XYZ file of N, CA and C in Angstrom:
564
model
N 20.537 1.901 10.937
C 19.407 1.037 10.686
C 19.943 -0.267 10.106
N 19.555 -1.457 10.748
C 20.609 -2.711 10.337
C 19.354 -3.148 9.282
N 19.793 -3.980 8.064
C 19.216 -4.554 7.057
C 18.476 -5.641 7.692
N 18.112 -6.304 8.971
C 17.833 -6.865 9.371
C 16.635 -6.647 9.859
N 16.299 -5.060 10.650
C 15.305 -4.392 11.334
C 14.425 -4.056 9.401
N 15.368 -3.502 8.376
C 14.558 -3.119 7.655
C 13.846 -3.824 6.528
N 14.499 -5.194 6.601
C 13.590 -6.359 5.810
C 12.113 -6.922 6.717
N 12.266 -7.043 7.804
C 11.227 -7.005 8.360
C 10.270 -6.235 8.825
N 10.687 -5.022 8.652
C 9.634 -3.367 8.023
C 8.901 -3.615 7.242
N 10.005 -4.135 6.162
C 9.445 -4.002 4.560
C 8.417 -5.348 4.718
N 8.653 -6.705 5.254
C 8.131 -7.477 5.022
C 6.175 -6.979 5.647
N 6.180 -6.172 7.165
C 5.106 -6.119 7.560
C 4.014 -5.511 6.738
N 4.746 -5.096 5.921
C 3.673 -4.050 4.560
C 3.514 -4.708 3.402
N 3.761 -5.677 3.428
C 3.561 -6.620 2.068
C 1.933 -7.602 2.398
N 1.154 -7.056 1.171
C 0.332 -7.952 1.461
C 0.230 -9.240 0.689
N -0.477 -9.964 0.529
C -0.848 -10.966 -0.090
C -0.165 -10.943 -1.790
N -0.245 -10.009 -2.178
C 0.196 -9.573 -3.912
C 1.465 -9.564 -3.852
N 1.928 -8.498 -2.866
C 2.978 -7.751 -3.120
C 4.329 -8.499 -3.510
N 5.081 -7.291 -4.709
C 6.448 -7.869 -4.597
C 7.847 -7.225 -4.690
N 8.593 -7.605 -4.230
C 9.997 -6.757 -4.163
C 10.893 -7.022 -5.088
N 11.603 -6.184 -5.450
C 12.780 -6.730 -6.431
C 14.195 -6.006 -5.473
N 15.338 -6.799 -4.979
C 15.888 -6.213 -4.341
C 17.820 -6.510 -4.776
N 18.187 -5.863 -4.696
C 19.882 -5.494 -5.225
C 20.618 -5.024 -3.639
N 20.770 -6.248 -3.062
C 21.371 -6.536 -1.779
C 20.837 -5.574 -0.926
N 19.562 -5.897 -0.306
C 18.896 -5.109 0.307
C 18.102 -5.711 1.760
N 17.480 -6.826 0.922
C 16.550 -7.248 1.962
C 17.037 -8.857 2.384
N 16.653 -8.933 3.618
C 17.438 -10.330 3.813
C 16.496 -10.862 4.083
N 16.178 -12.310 3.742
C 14.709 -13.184 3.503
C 14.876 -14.142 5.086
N 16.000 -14.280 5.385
C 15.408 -14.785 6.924
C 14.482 -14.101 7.711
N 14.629 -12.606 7.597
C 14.066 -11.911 8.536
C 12.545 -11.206 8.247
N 12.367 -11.800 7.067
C 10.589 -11.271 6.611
C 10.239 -12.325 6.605
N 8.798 -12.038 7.122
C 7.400 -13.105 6.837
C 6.522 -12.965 5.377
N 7.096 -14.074 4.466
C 6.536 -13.839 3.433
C 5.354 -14.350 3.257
N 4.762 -13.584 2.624
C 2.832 -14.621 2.145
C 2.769 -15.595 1.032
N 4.518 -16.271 0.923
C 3.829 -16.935 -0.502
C 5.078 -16.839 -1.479
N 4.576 -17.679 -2.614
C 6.075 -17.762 -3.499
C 5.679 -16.758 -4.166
N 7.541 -16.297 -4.923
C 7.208 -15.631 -5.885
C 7.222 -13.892 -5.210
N 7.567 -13.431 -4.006
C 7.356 -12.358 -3.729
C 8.759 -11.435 -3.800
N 10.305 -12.027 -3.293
C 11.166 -11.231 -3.292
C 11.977 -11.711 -4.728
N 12.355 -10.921 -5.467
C 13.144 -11.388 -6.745
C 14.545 -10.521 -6.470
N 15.872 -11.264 -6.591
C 17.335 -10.422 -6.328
C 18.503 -10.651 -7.452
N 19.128 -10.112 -7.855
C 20.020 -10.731 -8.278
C 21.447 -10.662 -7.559
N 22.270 -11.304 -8.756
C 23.075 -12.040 -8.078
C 24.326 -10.824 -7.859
N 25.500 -11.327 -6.970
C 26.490 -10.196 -6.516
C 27.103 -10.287 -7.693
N 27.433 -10.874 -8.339
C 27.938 -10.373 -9.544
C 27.896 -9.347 -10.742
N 27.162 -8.767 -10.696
C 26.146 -8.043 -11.637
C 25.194 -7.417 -11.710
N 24.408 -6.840 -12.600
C 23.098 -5.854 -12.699
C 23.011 -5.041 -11.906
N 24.229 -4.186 -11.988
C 23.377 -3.065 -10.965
C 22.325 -2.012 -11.490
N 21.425 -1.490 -10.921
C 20.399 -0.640 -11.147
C 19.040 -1.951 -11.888
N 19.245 -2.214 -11.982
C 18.061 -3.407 -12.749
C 16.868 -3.550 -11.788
N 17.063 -3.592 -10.202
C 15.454 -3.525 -9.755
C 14.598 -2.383 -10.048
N 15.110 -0.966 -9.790
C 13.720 -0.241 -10.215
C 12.771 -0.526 -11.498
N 13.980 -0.491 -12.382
C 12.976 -1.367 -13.551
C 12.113 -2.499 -14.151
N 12.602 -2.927 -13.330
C 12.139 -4.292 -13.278
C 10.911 -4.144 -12.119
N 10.936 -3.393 -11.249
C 9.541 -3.218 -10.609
C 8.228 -2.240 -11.606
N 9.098 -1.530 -12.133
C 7.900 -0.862 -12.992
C 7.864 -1.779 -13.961
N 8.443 -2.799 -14.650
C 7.726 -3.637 -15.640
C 6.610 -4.751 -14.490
N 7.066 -4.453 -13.026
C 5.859 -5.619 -12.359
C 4.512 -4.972 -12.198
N 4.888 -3.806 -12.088
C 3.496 -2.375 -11.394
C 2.924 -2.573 -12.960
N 3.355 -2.342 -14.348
C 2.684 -2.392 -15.234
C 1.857 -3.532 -15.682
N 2.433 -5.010 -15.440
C 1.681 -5.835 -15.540
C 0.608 -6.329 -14.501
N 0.776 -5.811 -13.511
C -0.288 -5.926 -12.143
C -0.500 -4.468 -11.719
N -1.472 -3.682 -12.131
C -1.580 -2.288 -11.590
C -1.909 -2.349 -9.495
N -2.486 -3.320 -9.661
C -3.032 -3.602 -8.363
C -2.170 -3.796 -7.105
N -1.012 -4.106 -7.544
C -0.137 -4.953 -6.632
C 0.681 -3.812 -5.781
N 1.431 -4.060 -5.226
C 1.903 -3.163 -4.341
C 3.712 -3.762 -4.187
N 4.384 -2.591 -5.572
C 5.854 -3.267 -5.920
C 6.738 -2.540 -5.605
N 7.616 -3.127 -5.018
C 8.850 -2.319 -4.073
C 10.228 -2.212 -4.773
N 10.994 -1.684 -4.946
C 12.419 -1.527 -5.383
C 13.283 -1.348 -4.683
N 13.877 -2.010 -3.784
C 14.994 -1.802 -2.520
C 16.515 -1.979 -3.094
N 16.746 -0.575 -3.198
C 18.373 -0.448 -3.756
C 19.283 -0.140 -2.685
N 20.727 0.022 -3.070
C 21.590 0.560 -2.639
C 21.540 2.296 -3.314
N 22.227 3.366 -2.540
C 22.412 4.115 -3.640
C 23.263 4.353 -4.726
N 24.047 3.698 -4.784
C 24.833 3.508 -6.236
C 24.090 3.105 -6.903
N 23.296 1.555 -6.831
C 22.269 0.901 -7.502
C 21.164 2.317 -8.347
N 20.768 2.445 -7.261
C 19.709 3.867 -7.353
C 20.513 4.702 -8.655
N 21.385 5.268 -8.570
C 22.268 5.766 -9.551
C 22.292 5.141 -10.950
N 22.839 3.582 -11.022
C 22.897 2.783 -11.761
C 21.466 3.104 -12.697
N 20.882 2.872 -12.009
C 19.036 2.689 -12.543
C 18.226 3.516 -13.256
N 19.025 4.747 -13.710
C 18.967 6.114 -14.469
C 17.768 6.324 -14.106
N 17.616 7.002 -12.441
C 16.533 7.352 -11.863
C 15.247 8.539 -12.567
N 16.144 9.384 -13.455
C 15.347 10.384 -13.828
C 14.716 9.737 -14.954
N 14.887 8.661 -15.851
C 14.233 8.222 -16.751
C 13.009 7.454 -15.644
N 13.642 6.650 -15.078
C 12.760 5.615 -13.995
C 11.573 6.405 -13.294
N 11.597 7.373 -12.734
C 10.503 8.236 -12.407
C 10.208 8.815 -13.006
N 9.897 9.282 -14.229
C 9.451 10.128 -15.467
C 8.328 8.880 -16.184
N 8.997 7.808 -16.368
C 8.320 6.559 -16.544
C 6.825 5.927 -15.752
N 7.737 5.986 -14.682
C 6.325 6.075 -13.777
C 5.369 6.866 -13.508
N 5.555 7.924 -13.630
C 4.536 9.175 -13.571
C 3.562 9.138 -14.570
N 4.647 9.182 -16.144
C 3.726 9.333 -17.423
C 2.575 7.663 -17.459
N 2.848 6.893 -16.782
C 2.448 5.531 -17.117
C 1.309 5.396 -15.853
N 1.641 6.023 -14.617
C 1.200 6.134 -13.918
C 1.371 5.114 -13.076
N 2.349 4.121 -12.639
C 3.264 3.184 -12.105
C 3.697 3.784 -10.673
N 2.573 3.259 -9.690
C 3.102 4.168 -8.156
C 3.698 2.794 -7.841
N 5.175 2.612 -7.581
C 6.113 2.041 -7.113
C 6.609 2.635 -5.738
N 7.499 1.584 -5.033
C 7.697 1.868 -3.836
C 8.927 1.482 -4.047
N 10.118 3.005 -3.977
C 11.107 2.634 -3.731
C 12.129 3.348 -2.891
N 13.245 2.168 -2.096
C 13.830 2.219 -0.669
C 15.307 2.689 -1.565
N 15.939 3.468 -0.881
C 17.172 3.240 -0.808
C 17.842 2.974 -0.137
N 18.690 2.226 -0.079
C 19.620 2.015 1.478
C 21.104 2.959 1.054
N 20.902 4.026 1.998
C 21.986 4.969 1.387
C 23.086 5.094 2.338
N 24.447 4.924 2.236
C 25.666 4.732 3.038
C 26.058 5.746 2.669
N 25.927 5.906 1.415
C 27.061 7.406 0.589
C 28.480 6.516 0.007
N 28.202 5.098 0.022
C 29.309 4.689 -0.794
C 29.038 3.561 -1.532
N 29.697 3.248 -2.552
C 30.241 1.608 -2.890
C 30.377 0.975 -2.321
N 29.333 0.509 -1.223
C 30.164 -0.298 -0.150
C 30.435 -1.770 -0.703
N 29.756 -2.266 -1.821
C 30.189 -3.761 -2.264
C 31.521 -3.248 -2.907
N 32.504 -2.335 -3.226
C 33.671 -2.049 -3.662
C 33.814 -1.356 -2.384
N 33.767 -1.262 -1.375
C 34.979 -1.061 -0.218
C 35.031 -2.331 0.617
N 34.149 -3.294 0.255
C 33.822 -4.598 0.770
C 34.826 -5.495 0.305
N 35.040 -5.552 -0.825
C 35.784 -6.153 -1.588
C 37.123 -6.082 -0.967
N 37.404 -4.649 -1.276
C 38.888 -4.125 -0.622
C 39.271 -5.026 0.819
N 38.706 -4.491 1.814
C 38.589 -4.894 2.984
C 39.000 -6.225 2.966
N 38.323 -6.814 2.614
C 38.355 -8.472 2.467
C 39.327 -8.942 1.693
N 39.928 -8.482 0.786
C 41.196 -9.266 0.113
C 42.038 -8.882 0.195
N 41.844 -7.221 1.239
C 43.828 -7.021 1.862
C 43.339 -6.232 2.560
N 43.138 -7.262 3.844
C 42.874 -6.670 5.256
C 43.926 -6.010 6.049
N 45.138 -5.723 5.103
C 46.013 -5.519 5.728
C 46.638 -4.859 4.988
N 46.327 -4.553 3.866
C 46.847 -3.063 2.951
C 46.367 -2.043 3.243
N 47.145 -0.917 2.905
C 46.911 0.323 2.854
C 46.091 1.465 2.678
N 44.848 0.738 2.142
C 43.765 1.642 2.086
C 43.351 1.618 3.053
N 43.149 0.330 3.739
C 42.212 -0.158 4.698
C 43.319 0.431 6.060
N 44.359 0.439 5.990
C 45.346 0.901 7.176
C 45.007 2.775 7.199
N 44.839 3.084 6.487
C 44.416 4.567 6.426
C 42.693 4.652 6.032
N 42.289 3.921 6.036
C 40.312 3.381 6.512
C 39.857 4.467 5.330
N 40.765 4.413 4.464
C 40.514 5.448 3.136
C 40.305 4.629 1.987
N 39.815 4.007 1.249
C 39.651 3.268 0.191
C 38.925 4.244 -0.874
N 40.061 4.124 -1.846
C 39.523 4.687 -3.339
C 38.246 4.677 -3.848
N 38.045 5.540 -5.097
C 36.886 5.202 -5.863
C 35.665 4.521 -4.864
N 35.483 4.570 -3.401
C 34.023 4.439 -2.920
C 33.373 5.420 -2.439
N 33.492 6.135 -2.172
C 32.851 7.235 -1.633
C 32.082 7.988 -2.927
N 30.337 8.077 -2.852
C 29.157 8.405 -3.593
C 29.821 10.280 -3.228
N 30.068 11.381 -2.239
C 30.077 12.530 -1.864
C 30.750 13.079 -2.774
N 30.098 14.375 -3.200
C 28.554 15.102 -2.681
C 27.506 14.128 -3.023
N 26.680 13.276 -2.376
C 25.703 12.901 -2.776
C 24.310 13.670 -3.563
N 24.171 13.614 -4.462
C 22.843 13.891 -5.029
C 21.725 14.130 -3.776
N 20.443 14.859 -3.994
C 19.272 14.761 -3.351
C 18.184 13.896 -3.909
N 18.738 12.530 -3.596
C 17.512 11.537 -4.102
C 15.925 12.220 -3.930
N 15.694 12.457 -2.850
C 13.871 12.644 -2.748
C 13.544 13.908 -3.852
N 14.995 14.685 -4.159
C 14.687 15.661 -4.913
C 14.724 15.276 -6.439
N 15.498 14.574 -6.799
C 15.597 13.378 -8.142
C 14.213 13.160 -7.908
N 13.203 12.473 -6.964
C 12.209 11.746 -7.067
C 10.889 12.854 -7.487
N 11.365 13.531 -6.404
C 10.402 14.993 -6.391
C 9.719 15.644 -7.875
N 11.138 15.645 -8.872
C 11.005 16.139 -9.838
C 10.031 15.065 -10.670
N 9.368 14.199 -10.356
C 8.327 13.691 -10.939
C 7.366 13.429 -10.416
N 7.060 14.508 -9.187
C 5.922 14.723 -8.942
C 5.717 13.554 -7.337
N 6.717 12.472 -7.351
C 6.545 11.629 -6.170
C 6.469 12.372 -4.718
N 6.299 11.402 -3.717
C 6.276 11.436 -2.361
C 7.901 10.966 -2.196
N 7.942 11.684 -1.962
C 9.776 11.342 -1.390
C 9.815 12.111 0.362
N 10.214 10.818 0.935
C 11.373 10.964 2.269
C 12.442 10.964 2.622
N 13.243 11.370 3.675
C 15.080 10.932 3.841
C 14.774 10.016 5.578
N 14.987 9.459 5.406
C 14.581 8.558 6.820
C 15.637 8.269 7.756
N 15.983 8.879 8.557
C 17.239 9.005 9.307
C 17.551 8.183 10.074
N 16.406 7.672 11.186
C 16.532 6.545 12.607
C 15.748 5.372 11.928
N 15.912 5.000 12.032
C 15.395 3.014 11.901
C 14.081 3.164 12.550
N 13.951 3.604 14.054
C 12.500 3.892 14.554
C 11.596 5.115 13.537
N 11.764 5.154 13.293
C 11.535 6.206 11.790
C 10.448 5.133 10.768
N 11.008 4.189 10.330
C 10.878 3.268 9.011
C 9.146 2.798 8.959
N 8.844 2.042 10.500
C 7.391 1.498 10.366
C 6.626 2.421 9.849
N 6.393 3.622 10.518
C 5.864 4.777 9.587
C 5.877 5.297 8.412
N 7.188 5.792 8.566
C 7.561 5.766 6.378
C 6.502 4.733 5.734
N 7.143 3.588 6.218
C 6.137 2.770 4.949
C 4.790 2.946 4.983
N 4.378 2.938 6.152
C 2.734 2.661 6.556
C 2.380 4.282 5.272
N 2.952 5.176 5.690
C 2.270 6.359 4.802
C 2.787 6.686 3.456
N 4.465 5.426 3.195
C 4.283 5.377 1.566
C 3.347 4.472 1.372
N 2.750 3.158 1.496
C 1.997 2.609 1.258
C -0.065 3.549 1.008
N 0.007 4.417 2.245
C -1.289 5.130 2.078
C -1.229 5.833 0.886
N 0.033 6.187 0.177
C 0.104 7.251 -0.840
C 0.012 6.367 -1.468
N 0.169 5.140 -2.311
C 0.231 4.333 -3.282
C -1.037 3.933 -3.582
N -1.847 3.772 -2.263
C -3.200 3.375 -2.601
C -4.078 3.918 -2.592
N -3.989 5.697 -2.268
C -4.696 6.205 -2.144
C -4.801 7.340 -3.516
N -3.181 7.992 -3.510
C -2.971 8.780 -4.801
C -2.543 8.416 -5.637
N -2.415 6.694 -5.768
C -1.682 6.261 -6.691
C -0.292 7.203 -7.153
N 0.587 7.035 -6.561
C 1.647 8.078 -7.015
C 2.818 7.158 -6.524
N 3.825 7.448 -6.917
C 5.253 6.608 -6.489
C 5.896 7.437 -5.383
N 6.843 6.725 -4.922
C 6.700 7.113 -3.442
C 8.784 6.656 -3.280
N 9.462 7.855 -2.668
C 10.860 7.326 -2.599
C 11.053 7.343 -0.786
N 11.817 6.344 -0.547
C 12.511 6.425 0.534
C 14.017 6.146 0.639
N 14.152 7.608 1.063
C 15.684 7.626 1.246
C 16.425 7.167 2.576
N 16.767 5.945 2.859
C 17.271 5.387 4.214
C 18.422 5.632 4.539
N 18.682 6.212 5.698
C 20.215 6.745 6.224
C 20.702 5.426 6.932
N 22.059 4.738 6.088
C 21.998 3.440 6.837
C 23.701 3.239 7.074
N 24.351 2.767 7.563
C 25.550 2.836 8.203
C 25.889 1.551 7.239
N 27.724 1.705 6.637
C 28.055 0.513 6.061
C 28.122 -0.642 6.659
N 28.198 -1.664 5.962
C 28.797 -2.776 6.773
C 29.120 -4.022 5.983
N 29.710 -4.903 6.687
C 30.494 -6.090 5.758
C 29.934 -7.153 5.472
N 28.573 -7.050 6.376
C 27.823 -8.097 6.037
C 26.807 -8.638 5.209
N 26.169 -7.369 4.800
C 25.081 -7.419 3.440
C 25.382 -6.274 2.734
């Protein structure tokens, strides 16, 4: 599923309110936004795990709105998920959040790659310290607070996911995980 097909997923479900907080996720050429003020990112340098939280401080100040958290799964990790959905439940904060899951560090096998394209990790396509495996069961992390959790495998998969995390948000008010099966790459 290229980050390209899934920013413009994400963008078709955004209404008028909505907003994202995203940790190299969504790429803003490729969504139609309604308006300023909707995708918030930070920078490659830093903060990892900081969007989920930062979406439940947006869901708390706008109950109405419809707020997304598009991580990596390390990020996801970073973001001390079991506090983060325990939070939302007790507060009652139905958030919408994506993971884009590789099963690695890929901004640390990115790195590698790129500043010794011609060393040895990368000559044996083995690079240290990135690999997330055994991965955790995110939807089951999510589960345990009661959310709607998916694992979303094909990209033709995604329009749906959202359309029926979105029905759960507005209908059961409840938080909602999507776990995206997404292939690395060097470019986002």
């Amino acid at each position: 599923m290229s980050a390209e097909w899934m920013s413009a997923c994400i963008s078709d479900i955004m209404d008028d309110s909505a907003v994202a907080f995203s940790e190299l996720g969504l790429l803003l050429p490729h969504m139609k936004l309604k308006g300023p003020n909707r995708v918030f990112s930070n920078v490659h340098a830093g903060g990892l795990g900081w969007a989920m939280p930062a979406a439940l401080g947006a869901q708390l100040a706008d109950r109405d709105r419809l707020v997304i958290a598009c991580v990596g799964d390390g990020s996801y990790m970073f973001a001390n998920p079991v506090a983060c959905h325990q939070i939302a439940e007790a507060l009652g904060l139905p958030i919408l959040t994506i993971i884009k899951n590789n099963a690695m560090w890929n901004a640390v096998r990115r790195s590698v790659v790129k500043g010794y394209p011609d060393g040895a990790a990368v000559r044996q396509n083995r690079i240290p310290l990135t690999s997330l495996e055994p991965l955790p069961d995110f939807t089951q992390v999510a589960r345990a607070s009661r959310a709607h959790a998916e694992r979303i495998e094909r990209g033709a998969d995604l329009p749906d996911a959202l359309r029926r995390a979105v029905e759960v948000i507005r209908t059961e008010r409840r938080q909602v995980l999507l776990d995206l099966s997404v292939a690395a790459s060097d470019d986002h």
